[in-house]
Amino acid sequence: MLKAKKPKTAIVFGLFFVLFGIAEMIFSRADAAGQIIFAVVLIVPGLLFIAAGARALTRGDHS
């Protein structure tokens, strides 16, 4: 799992990735395969950043 030194920044960065990925999927004219690629490349890493930031905030293991 990712370790976040600045968990709030990681959460904001993850939200940016997720929202940008969703907007790209909605407004692009890609076929289904292209939309799956957008989901894998943008949304999944964004969710990982959010999870790492939330984990660091709840455990208090950031400095």
mmCIF file of N, CA, C and O in Angstrom:
data_model
loop_
_atom_site.group_PDB
_atom_site.id
_atom_site.type_symbol
_atom_site.label_atom_id
_atom_site.label_comp_id
_atom_site.label_asym_id
_atom_site.label_seq_id
_atom_site.Cartn_x
_atom_site.Cartn_y
_atom_site.Cartn_z
ATOM 1 N N MET A 1 0.849 -1.183 0.000
ATOM 2 C CA MET A 1 0.000 0.000 0.000
ATOM 3 C C MET A 1 0.887 1.236 0.000
ATOM 4 O O MET A 1 1.998 1.230 0.492
ATOM 5 N N LEU A 2 0.360 2.293 -0.550
ATOM 6 C CA LEU A 2 1.100 3.546 -0.589
ATOM 7 C C LEU A 2 1.215 4.145 0.804
ATOM 8 O O LEU A 2 0.317 4.027 1.616
ATOM 9 N N LYS A 3 2.331 4.783 1.079
ATOM 10 C CA LYS A 3 2.481 5.531 2.323
ATOM 11 C C LYS A 3 2.429 7.014 1.978
ATOM 12 O O LYS A 3 3.184 7.478 1.131
ATOM 13 N N ALA A 4 1.552 7.719 2.625
ATOM 14 C CA ALA A 4 1.367 9.138 2.325
ATOM 15 C C ALA A 4 2.029 9.986 3.394
ATOM 16 O O ALA A 4 1.713 9.871 4.565
ATOM 17 N N LYS A 5 2.976 10.828 2.981
ATOM 18 C CA LYS A 5 3.588 11.756 3.928
ATOM 19 C C LYS A 5 2.677 12.945 4.183
ATOM 20 O O LYS A 5 2.664 13.506 5.259
ATOM 21 N N LYS A 6 1.925 13.347 3.179
ATOM 22 C CA LYS A 6 0.949 14.426 3.309
ATOM 23 C C LYS A 6 -0.410 13.863 2.904
ATOM 24 O O LYS A 6 -0.784 13.907 1.732
ATOM 25 N N PRO A 7 -1.153 13.318 3.850
ATOM 26 C CA PRO A 7 -2.384 12.609 3.493
ATOM 27 C C PRO A 7 -3.468 13.483 2.875
ATOM 28 O O PRO A 7 -4.177 13.040 1.980
ATOM 29 N N LYS A 8 -3.582 14.721 3.316
ATOM 30 C CA LYS A 8 -4.612 15.590 2.735
ATOM 31 C C LYS A 8 -4.301 15.893 1.272
ATOM 32 O O LYS A 8 -5.199 15.922 0.428
ATOM 33 N N THR A 9 -3.020 16.079 0.975
ATOM 34 C CA THR A 9 -2.618 16.303 -0.410
ATOM 35 C C THR A 9 -2.880 15.059 -1.247
ATOM 36 O O THR A 9 -3.310 15.162 -2.402
ATOM 37 N N ALA A 10 -2.634 13.891 -0.699
ATOM 38 C CA ALA A 10 -2.882 12.649 -1.424
ATOM 39 C C ALA A 10 -4.370 12.472 -1.715
ATOM 40 O O ALA A 10 -4.748 12.034 -2.810
ATOM 41 N N ILE A 11 -5.214 12.837 -0.768
ATOM 42 C CA ILE A 11 -6.656 12.712 -0.970
ATOM 43 C C ILE A 11 -7.121 13.685 -2.056
ATOM 44 O O ILE A 11 -7.897 13.310 -2.949
ATOM 45 N N VAL A 12 -6.639 14.921 -2.024
ATOM 46 C CA VAL A 12 -7.019 15.904 -3.037
ATOM 47 C C VAL A 12 -6.519 15.476 -4.416
ATOM 48 O O VAL A 12 -7.245 15.560 -5.409
ATOM 49 N N PHE A 13 -5.293 14.973 -4.475
ATOM 50 C CA PHE A 13 -4.732 14.492 -5.731
ATOM 51 C C PHE A 13 -5.554 13.315 -6.261
ATOM 52 O O PHE A 13 -5.850 13.240 -7.453
ATOM 53 N N GLY A 14 -5.949 12.414 -5.382
ATOM 54 C CA GLY A 14 -6.777 11.277 -5.781
ATOM 55 C C GLY A 14 -8.142 11.720 -6.280
ATOM 56 O O GLY A 14 -8.649 11.192 -7.269
ATOM 57 N N LEU A 15 -8.755 12.691 -5.600
ATOM 58 C CA LEU A 15 -10.049 13.210 -6.057
ATOM 59 C C LEU A 15 -9.934 13.851 -7.429
ATOM 60 O O LEU A 15 -10.823 13.696 -8.269
ATOM 61 N N PHE A 16 -8.832 14.557 -7.664
ATOM 62 C CA PHE A 16 -8.612 15.156 -8.979
ATOM 63 C C PHE A 16 -8.551 14.069 -10.050
ATOM 64 O O PHE A 16 -9.170 14.184 -11.104
ATOM 65 N N PHE A 17 -7.797 13.003 -9.790
ATOM 66 C CA PHE A 17 -7.685 11.908 -10.755
ATOM 67 C C PHE A 17 -9.048 11.277 -11.017
ATOM 68 O O PHE A 17 -9.409 11.015 -12.169
ATOM 69 N N VAL A 18 -9.798 11.010 -9.955
ATOM 70 C CA VAL A 18 -11.097 10.353 -10.117
ATOM 71 C C VAL A 18 -12.065 11.249 -10.885
ATOM 72 O O VAL A 18 -12.720 10.806 -11.837
ATOM 73 N N LEU A 19 -12.154 12.508 -10.492
ATOM 74 C CA LEU A 19 -13.082 13.418 -11.168
ATOM 75 C C LEU A 19 -12.674 13.670 -12.615
ATOM 76 O O LEU A 19 -13.525 13.722 -13.512
ATOM 77 N N PHE A 20 -11.379 13.801 -12.865
ATOM 78 C CA PHE A 20 -10.911 13.983 -14.234
ATOM 79 C C PHE A 20 -11.192 12.734 -15.069
ATOM 80 O O PHE A 20 -11.591 12.829 -16.230
ATOM 81 N N GLY A 21 -11.013 11.558 -14.492
ATOM 82 C CA GLY A 21 -11.305 10.318 -15.205
ATOM 83 C C GLY A 21 -12.778 10.174 -15.533
ATOM 84 O O GLY A 21 -13.141 9.764 -16.638
ATOM 85 N N ILE A 22 -13.643 10.533 -14.586
ATOM 86 C CA ILE A 22 -15.086 10.455 -14.837
ATOM 87 C C ILE A 22 -15.489 11.468 -15.908
ATOM 88 O O ILE A 22 -16.263 11.143 -16.822
ATOM 89 N N ALA A 23 -14.968 12.685 -15.819
ATOM 90 C CA ALA A 23 -15.287 13.696 -16.836
ATOM 91 C C ALA A 23 -14.779 13.264 -18.210
ATOM 92 O O ALA A 23 -15.470 13.456 -19.220
ATOM 93 N N GLU A 24 -13.606 12.681 -18.249
ATOM 94 C CA GLU A 24 -13.061 12.209 -19.521
ATOM 95 C C GLU A 24 -13.921 11.094 -20.102
ATOM 96 O O GLU A 24 -14.148 11.035 -21.308
ATOM 97 N N MET A 25 -14.430 10.229 -19.252
ATOM 98 C CA MET A 25 -15.293 9.145 -19.733
ATOM 99 C C MET A 25 -16.626 9.696 -20.241
ATOM 100 O O MET A 25 -17.169 9.197 -21.226
ATOM 101 N N ILE A 26 -17.139 10.722 -19.602
ATOM 102 C CA ILE A 26 -18.440 11.272 -20.002
ATOM 103 C C ILE A 26 -18.316 12.060 -21.300
ATOM 104 O O ILE A 26 -19.127 11.911 -22.214
ATOM 105 N N PHE A 27 -17.295 12.912 -21.400
ATOM 106 C CA PHE A 27 -17.225 13.848 -22.506
ATOM 107 C C PHE A 27 -16.396 13.376 -23.691
ATOM 108 O O PHE A 27 -16.375 14.033 -24.719
ATOM 109 N N SER A 28 -15.690 12.265 -23.571
ATOM 110 C CA SER A 28 -14.928 11.780 -24.723
ATOM 111 C C SER A 28 -15.813 10.909 -25.599
ATOM 112 O O SER A 28 -16.790 10.320 -25.138
ATOM 113 N N ARG A 29 -15.451 10.819 -26.840
ATOM 114 C CA ARG A 29 -16.221 10.012 -27.774
ATOM 115 C C ARG A 29 -15.540 8.663 -28.008
ATOM 116 O O ARG A 29 -15.581 8.117 -29.096
ATOM 117 N N ALA A 30 -14.899 8.142 -26.991
ATOM 118 C CA ALA A 30 -14.197 6.862 -27.112
ATOM 119 C C ALA A 30 -15.207 5.714 -27.052
ATOM 120 O O ALA A 30 -16.302 5.849 -26.518
ATOM 121 N N ASP A 31 -14.790 4.601 -27.595
ATOM 122 C CA ASP A 31 -15.637 3.409 -27.527
ATOM 123 C C ASP A 31 -15.505 2.779 -26.140
ATOM 124 O O ASP A 31 -14.868 3.336 -25.242
ATOM 125 N N ALA A 32 -16.090 1.628 -25.963
ATOM 126 C CA ALA A 32 -16.099 0.989 -24.640
ATOM 127 C C ALA A 32 -14.686 0.640 -24.177
ATOM 128 O O ALA A 32 -14.357 0.793 -23.000
ATOM 129 N N ALA A 33 -13.848 0.181 -25.092
ATOM 130 C CA ALA A 33 -12.476 -0.163 -24.710
ATOM 131 C C ALA A 33 -11.714 1.082 -24.255
ATOM 132 O O ALA A 33 -10.947 1.034 -23.287
ATOM 133 N N GLY A 34 -11.928 2.204 -24.923
ATOM 134 C CA GLY A 34 -11.280 3.449 -24.519
ATOM 135 C C GLY A 34 -11.748 3.914 -23.159
ATOM 136 O O GLY A 34 -10.971 4.429 -22.361
ATOM 137 N N GLN A 35 -13.015 3.710 -22.858
ATOM 138 C CA GLN A 35 -13.527 4.118 -21.552
ATOM 139 C C GLN A 35 -12.977 3.225 -20.443
ATOM 140 O O GLN A 35 -12.727 3.701 -19.333
ATOM 141 N N ILE A 36 -12.766 1.956 -20.726
ATOM 142 C CA ILE A 36 -12.157 1.063 -19.734
ATOM 143 C C ILE A 36 -10.717 1.485 -19.476
ATOM 144 O O ILE A 36 -10.250 1.472 -18.327
ATOM 145 N N ILE A 37 -10.027 1.903 -20.526
ATOM 146 C CA ILE A 37 -8.648 2.376 -20.350
ATOM 147 C C ILE A 37 -8.630 3.630 -19.489
ATOM 148 O O ILE A 37 -7.779 3.772 -18.598
ATOM 149 N N PHE A 38 -9.573 4.557 -19.711
ATOM 150 C CA PHE A 38 -9.659 5.749 -18.863
ATOM 151 C C PHE A 38 -9.879 5.348 -17.408
ATOM 152 O O PHE A 38 -9.289 5.924 -16.493
ATOM 153 N N ALA A 39 -10.723 4.360 -17.178
ATOM 154 C CA ALA A 39 -11.010 3.924 -15.813
ATOM 155 C C ALA A 39 -9.765 3.341 -15.163
ATOM 156 O O ALA A 39 -9.460 3.635 -14.008
ATOM 157 N N VAL A 40 -9.025 2.530 -15.902
ATOM 158 C CA VAL A 40 -7.841 1.877 -15.323
ATOM 159 C C VAL A 40 -6.714 2.875 -15.100
ATOM 160 O O VAL A 40 -6.042 2.846 -14.071
ATOM 161 N N VAL A 41 -6.523 3.779 -16.052
ATOM 162 C CA VAL A 41 -5.383 4.695 -15.985
ATOM 163 C C VAL A 41 -5.621 5.849 -15.017
ATOM 164 O O VAL A 41 -4.694 6.301 -14.347
ATOM 165 N N LEU A 42 -6.841 6.338 -14.891
ATOM 166 C CA LEU A 42 -7.098 7.524 -14.077
ATOM 167 C C LEU A 42 -7.836 7.228 -12.782
ATOM 168 O O LEU A 42 -7.447 7.700 -11.714
ATOM 169 N N ILE A 43 -8.903 6.472 -12.852
ATOM 170 C CA ILE A 43 -9.762 6.314 -11.683
ATOM 171 C C ILE A 43 -9.144 5.379 -10.641
ATOM 172 O O ILE A 43 -9.155 5.686 -9.445
ATOM 173 N N VAL A 44 -8.571 4.274 -11.079
ATOM 174 C CA VAL A 44 -8.000 3.313 -10.121
ATOM 175 C C VAL A 44 -6.833 3.927 -9.335
ATOM 176 O O VAL A 44 -6.804 3.824 -8.101
ATOM 177 N N PRO A 45 -5.859 4.587 -9.982
ATOM 178 C CA PRO A 45 -4.807 5.239 -9.176
ATOM 179 C C PRO A 45 -5.358 6.327 -8.252
ATOM 180 O O PRO A 45 -4.858 6.513 -7.136
ATOM 181 N N GLY A 46 -6.383 7.036 -8.712
ATOM 182 C CA GLY A 46 -6.998 8.051 -7.853
ATOM 183 C C GLY A 46 -7.588 7.438 -6.602
ATOM 184 O O GLY A 46 -7.442 7.966 -5.503
ATOM 185 N N LEU A 47 -8.245 6.295 -6.767
ATOM 186 C CA LEU A 47 -8.802 5.605 -5.596
ATOM 187 C C LEU A 47 -7.700 5.108 -4.671
ATOM 188 O O LEU A 47 -7.861 5.128 -3.444
ATOM 189 N N LEU A 48 -6.575 4.680 -5.240
ATOM 190 C CA LEU A 48 -5.446 4.259 -4.400
ATOM 191 C C LEU A 48 -4.877 5.429 -3.599
ATOM 192 O O LEU A 48 -4.528 5.273 -2.426
ATOM 193 N N PHE A 49 -4.774 6.591 -4.230
ATOM 194 C CA PHE A 49 -4.299 7.778 -3.507
ATOM 195 C C PHE A 49 -5.259 8.153 -2.385
ATOM 196 O O PHE A 49 -4.833 8.500 -1.282
ATOM 197 N N ILE A 50 -6.547 8.104 -2.660
ATOM 198 C CA ILE A 50 -7.537 8.424 -1.630
ATOM 199 C C ILE A 50 -7.445 7.433 -0.480
ATOM 200 O O ILE A 50 -7.469 7.818 0.697
ATOM 201 N N ALA A 51 -7.305 6.157 -0.797
ATOM 202 C CA ALA A 51 -7.210 5.132 0.251
ATOM 203 C C ALA A 51 -5.948 5.310 1.088
ATOM 204 O O ALA A 51 -5.988 5.189 2.319
ATOM 205 N N ALA A 52 -4.829 5.615 0.436
ATOM 206 C CA ALA A 52 -3.586 5.812 1.181
ATOM 207 C C ALA A 52 -3.664 7.037 2.079
ATOM 208 O O ALA A 52 -3.214 7.013 3.232
ATOM 209 N N GLY A 53 -4.241 8.129 1.568
ATOM 210 C CA GLY A 53 -4.380 9.335 2.388
ATOM 211 C C GLY A 53 -5.319 9.126 3.556
ATOM 212 O O GLY A 53 -5.043 9.561 4.683
ATOM 213 N N ALA A 54 -6.430 8.433 3.321
ATOM 214 C CA ALA A 54 -7.374 8.168 4.405
ATOM 215 C C ALA A 54 -6.760 7.246 5.447
ATOM 216 O O ALA A 54 -6.958 7.430 6.650
ATOM 217 N N ARG A 55 -5.998 6.270 4.988
ATOM 218 C CA ARG A 55 -5.345 5.344 5.922
ATOM 219 C C ARG A 55 -4.325 6.090 6.791
ATOM 220 O O ARG A 55 -4.238 5.871 7.998
ATOM 221 N N ALA A 56 -3.561 6.980 6.167
ATOM 222 C CA ALA A 56 -2.575 7.747 6.931
ATOM 223 C C ALA A 56 -3.248 8.691 7.913
ATOM 224 O O ALA A 56 -2.751 8.880 9.025
ATOM 225 N N LEU A 57 -4.376 9.276 7.520
ATOM 226 C CA LEU A 57 -5.078 10.178 8.447
ATOM 227 C C LEU A 57 -5.646 9.416 9.645
ATOM 228 O O LEU A 57 -5.566 9.894 10.774
ATOM 229 N N THR A 58 -6.227 8.249 9.396
ATOM 230 C CA THR A 58 -6.848 7.519 10.497
ATOM 231 C C THR A 58 -5.824 6.883 11.412
ATOM 232 O O THR A 58 -6.048 6.812 12.617
ATOM 233 N N ARG A 59 -4.697 6.435 10.873
ATOM 234 C CA ARG A 59 -3.696 5.788 11.698
ATOM 235 C C ARG A 59 -2.730 6.786 12.338
ATOM 236 O O ARG A 59 -2.030 6.444 13.283
ATOM 237 N N GLY A 60 -2.658 7.964 11.775
ATOM 238 C CA GLY A 60 -1.752 8.976 12.319
ATOM 239 C C GLY A 60 -0.307 8.690 12.017
ATOM 240 O O GLY A 60 0.576 9.131 12.746
ATOM 241 N N ASP A 61 -0.015 7.943 10.949
ATOM 242 C CA ASP A 61 1.377 7.599 10.656
ATOM 243 C C ASP A 61 1.999 8.524 9.615
ATOM 244 O O ASP A 61 2.813 8.136 8.817
ATOM 245 N N HIS A 62 1.619 9.782 9.640
ATOM 246 C CA HIS A 62 2.239 10.772 8.780
ATOM 247 C C HIS A 62 2.967 11.777 9.648
ATOM 248 O O HIS A 62 2.699 11.911 10.831
ATOM 249 N N SER A 63 3.941 12.453 9.049
ATOM 250 C CA SER A 63 4.686 13.422 9.833
ATOM 251 C C SER A 63 4.767 14.760 9.137
ATOM 252 O O SER A 63 4.518 14.890 7.997
#
